[in-house]
Backbone as CSV, one residue per row, in Angstrom:
resi,resn,N_x,N_y,N_z,CA_x,CA_y,CA_z,C_x,C_y,C_z
1,UNK,0.845,-1.175,0.000,0.000,0.000,0.000,0.892,1.240,0.000
2,UNK,0.360,2.294,-0.531,1.051,3.586,-0.538,0.152,4.611,0.150
3,UNK,0.772,5.466,0.925,0.052,6.557,1.583,0.547,7.864,0.981
4,UNK,-0.382,8.615,0.429,-0.093,9.948,-0.095,-0.426,10.970,0.983
5,UNK,0.452,11.933,1.171,0.178,13.074,2.036,0.260,14.305,1.152
6,UNK,-0.859,15.004,1.053,-0.939,16.228,0.250,-1.292,17.361,1.205
7,UNK,-0.534,18.437,1.154,-0.789,19.492,2.129,-0.683,20.865,1.503
8,UNK,-1.406,21.786,2.117,-1.386,23.200,1.751,-1.261,23.960,3.060
9,UNK,-0.057,24.392,3.354,0.209,25.068,4.619,0.565,26.521,4.363
10,UNK,0.120,27.414,5.243,0.439,28.830,5.065,1.920,29.094,5.351
11,UNK,2.476,30.073,4.657,3.869,30.481,4.880,3.969,31.999,4.991
12,UNK,2.923,32.614,5.534,2.872,34.074,5.624,3.819,34.634,6.685
13,UNK,3.866,34.000,7.825,4.676,34.504,8.937,5.838,33.558,9.207
14,UNK,6.767,34.014,10.018,7.911,33.159,10.358,7.465,31.940,11.161
15,UNK,6.424,32.069,11.952,5.890,30.925,12.715,5.311,29.888,11.755
16,UNK,4.573,30.343,10.746,4.012,29.426,9.746,5.118,28.743,8.943
17,UNK,6.145,29.500,8.561,7.246,28.914,7.797,7.990,27.856,8.611
18,UNK,8.173,28.113,9.895,8.833,27.124,10.749,7.973,25.866,10.872
19,UNK,6.664,26.032,11.030,5.768,24.871,11.109,5.810,24.075,9.807
20,UNK,5.859,24.768,8.673,5.969,24.113,7.370,7.256,23.302,7.283
21,UNK,8.386,23.918,7.646,9.684,23.232,7.589,9.713,22.020,8.523
22,UNK,9.169,22.181,9.718,9.155,21.076,10.678,8.310,19.907,10.182
23,UNK,7.147,20.209,9.582,6.283,19.146,9.066,6.944,18.443,7.886
24,UNK,7.546,19.209,7.000,8.236,18.623,5.845,9.401,17.750,6.303
25,UNK,10.149,18.219,7.280,11.265,17.434,7.816,10.752,16.146,8.463
26,UNK,9.628,16.222,9.178,9.025,15.031,9.770,8.706,14.000,8.700
27,UNK,8.139,14.445,7.590,7.806,13.528,6.503,9.056,12.856,5.939
28,UNK,10.087,13.633,5.680,11.307,13.090,5.085,12.022,12.123,6.035
29,UNK,12.079,12.467,7.314,12.736,11.599,8.296,11.991,10.271,8.430
30,UNK,10.676,10.299,8.226,9.863,9.093,8.386,9.657,8.317,7.092
31,UNK,10.496,8.552,6.099,10.509,7.705,4.917,9.633,8.126,3.757
32,UNK,9.053,9.304,3.811,8.264,9.791,2.680,9.204,10.297,1.596
33,UNK,8.784,10.142,0.351,9.536,10.709,-0.761,8.674,11.763,-1.443
34,UNK,9.342,12.732,-2.038,8.638,13.836,-2.693,8.189,13.376,-4.073
35,UNK,6.892,13.414,-4.293,6.348,13.097,-5.605,6.191,14.374,-6.423
36,UNK,5.687,15.401,-5.778,5.564,16.743,-6.342,5.671,17.715,-5.176
37,UNK,5.680,18.994,-5.481,5.686,19.969,-4.406,4.434,19.791,-3.563
38,UNK,4.601,19.610,-2.279,3.511,19.419,-1.313,2.764,18.104,-1.506
39,UNK,3.343,17.150,-2.230,2.768,15.805,-2.366,3.875,14.797,-2.058
40,UNK,3.673,14.048,-0.995,4.656,13.071,-0.544,3.996,11.696,-0.504
41,UNK,4.810,10.646,-0.689,4.270,9.290,-0.720,5.203,8.361,0.051
42,UNK,4.598,7.356,0.694,5.370,6.381,1.467,4.781,4.999,1.250
43,UNK,5.653,4.005,1.160,5.257,2.607,1.052,5.030,2.065,2.460
44,UNK,3.870,1.438,2.695,3.567,0.817,3.983,3.152,-0.635,3.749
45,UNK,3.282,-1.451,4.789,3.034,-2.882,4.645,1.558,-3.256,4.650
46,UNK,0.782,-2.671,5.575,-0.610,-3.105,5.736,-1.445,-2.000,6.381
47,UNK,-2.713,-2.313,6.643,-3.630,-1.342,7.223,-3.224,-0.888,8.617
48,UNK,-2.616,-1.787,9.388,-2.146,-1.421,10.724,-1.062,-0.353,10.632
49,UNK,-0.169,-0.496,9.682,0.881,0.511,9.470,0.279,1.846,9.058
50,UNK,-0.772,1.793,8.251,-1.448,3.020,7.819,-2.045,3.733,9.023
51,UNK,-2.721,3.001,9.894,-3.331,3.617,11.079,-2.278,4.211,12.013
52,UNK,-1.150,3.532,12.176,-0.068,4.056,12.999,0.501,5.334,12.388
53,UNK,0.670,5.331,11.081,1.178,6.502,10.376,0.206,7.682,10.497
54,UNK,-1.092,7.407,10.370,-2.100,8.465,10.526,-2.031,9.072,11.922
55,UNK,-1.828,8.226,12.924,-1.731,8.700,14.300,-0.514,9.612,14.463
56,UNK,0.619,9.230,13.878,1.820,10.051,13.949,1.629,11.381,13.213
57,UNK,0.958,11.330,12.056,0.715,12.562,11.290,-0.192,13.517,12.063
58,UNK,-1.211,12.981,12.728,-2.093,13.829,13.531,-1.313,14.505,14.662
59,UNK,-0.354,13.793,15.217,0.451,14.319,16.317,1.384,15.436,15.844
60,UNK,1.893,15.346,14.621,2.866,16.307,14.116,2.304,17.340,13.150
61,UNK,1.006,17.371,12.959,0.439,18.318,12.001,0.529,19.748,12.538
62,UNK,0.756,20.698,11.651,0.768,22.110,12.067,-0.637,22.565,12.468
63,UNK,-0.685,23.639,13.223,-1.974,24.149,13.709,-2.833,24.695,12.568
64,UNK,-2.207,25.296,11.565,-2.948,25.891,10.444,-2.692,25.105,9.167
65,UNK,-3.608,25.236,8.209,-3.421,24.609,6.909,-4.229,23.328,6.755
66,UNK,-4.135,22.755,5.567,-4.878,21.537,5.241,-3.915,20.412,4.897
67,UNK,-4.216,19.224,5.419,-3.430,18.036,5.116,-4.417,16.946,4.716
68,UNK,-4.179,16.323,3.562,-5.033,15.245,3.071,-4.219,13.962,2.983
69,UNK,-4.818,12.857,3.402,-4.196,11.545,3.306,-4.996,10.693,2.334
70,UNK,-4.299,9.937,1.525,-4.933,9.034,0.578,-4.146,7.738,0.569
71,UNK,-4.827,6.619,0.772,-4.182,5.311,0.753,-4.620,4.568,-0.500
72,UNK,-3.654,4.059,-1.251,-3.957,3.294,-2.463,-3.173,1.986,-2.415
73,UNK,-3.647,1.008,-3.155,-2.957,-0.274,-3.236,-1.787,-0.156,-4.214
74,UNK,-0.906,-1.133,-4.173,0.224,-1.140,-5.107,-0.251,-1.248,-6.550
75,UNK,-1.332,-1.996,-6.767,-1.866,-2.142,-8.126,-2.363,-0.794,-8.644
76,UNK,-3.073,-0.046,-7.791,-3.549,1.277,-8.188,-2.377,2.223,-8.406
77,UNK,-1.384,2.157,-7.529,-0.212,3.026,-7.648,0.558,2.741,-8.936
78,UNK,0.636,1.474,-9.314,1.387,1.111,-10.520,0.711,1.612,-11.795
79,UNK,-0.570,1.936,-11.717,-1.291,2.450,-12.887,-1.150,3.960,-13.043
80,UNK,-0.431,4.605,-12.128,-0.252,6.049,-12.208,0.590,6.390,-13.435
81,UNK,0.163,7.377,-14.163,0.905,7.856,-15.326,1.513,9.210,-14.988
82,UNK,2.740,9.387,-15.402,3.423,10.657,-15.177,3.604,11.329,-16.524
83,UNK,3.013,12.487,-16.672,3.078,13.250,-17.915,3.982,14.455,-17.686
84,UNK,4.970,14.608,-18.531,5.888,15.736,-18.401,5.960,16.494,-19.715
85,UNK,6.400,17.707,-19.620,6.566,18.521,-20.818,7.868,18.177,-21.521
86,UNK,8.097,18.820,-22.637,9.303,18.597,-23.418,10.499,19.216,-22.703
87,UNK,11.592,18.490,-22.638,12.806,18.984,-22.010,13.479,19.978,-22.931
88,UNK,13.804,21.147,-22.404,14.476,22.171,-23.191,15.867,22.371,-22.638
89,UNK,16.829,22.441,-23.508,18.221,22.591,-23.101,18.701,23.997,-23.415
90,UNK,19.474,24.542,-22.497,20.055,25.872,-22.691,21.428,25.779,-23.364
91,UNK,21.934,24.574,-23.588,23.265,24.379,-24.144,23.203,24.484,-25.660
92,UNK,24.122,25.247,-26.218,24.202,25.385,-27.669,25.202,24.369,-28.203
93,UNK,24.801,23.573,-29.183,25.680,22.570,-29.794,26.283,23.117,-31.082
94,UNK,27.182,24.060,-30.925,27.843,24.617,-32.103,29.248,25.069,-31.717
95,UNK,30.140,25.041,-32.685,31.493,25.517,-32.441,31.663,26.955,-32.899
96,UNK,30.640,27.508,-33.504,30.674,28.870,-34.007,30.568,29.857,-32.838
97,UNK,31.432,30.842,-32.837,31.419,31.829,-31.771,31.095,33.199,-32.342
98,UNK,30.308,33.943,-31.599,29.934,35.268,-32.030,30.384,36.249,-30.956
99,UNK,31.121,37.268,-31.361,31.581,38.293,-30.438,31.002,39.615,-30.907
100,UNK,30.230,40.246,-30.041,29.644,41.551,-30.363,30.364,42.596,-29.534
101,UNK,30.929,43.609,-30.232,31.654,44.687,-29.529,30.855,45.950,-29.546
């Protein structure tokens, strides 16, 4: 099973930014990987692990903001498609040099 944690936390004040950093650090220390900005995912063994993880997340959640949890099976997770845009390179592949004075 995979547990997704999706969150939208305020970063208006220094207190909010610290809470954001602390929550993000908690996720990373506990084995979550970054899927996208504010979307983290972790592999868990079973439903008992999910409930324990939910309990830990409730304990470490910031006072403000929204946090969503979603649990999916490995079969559902394997069907996820990742769509990306075209990669653009800033490197020029030419030996020609131009000097403007």
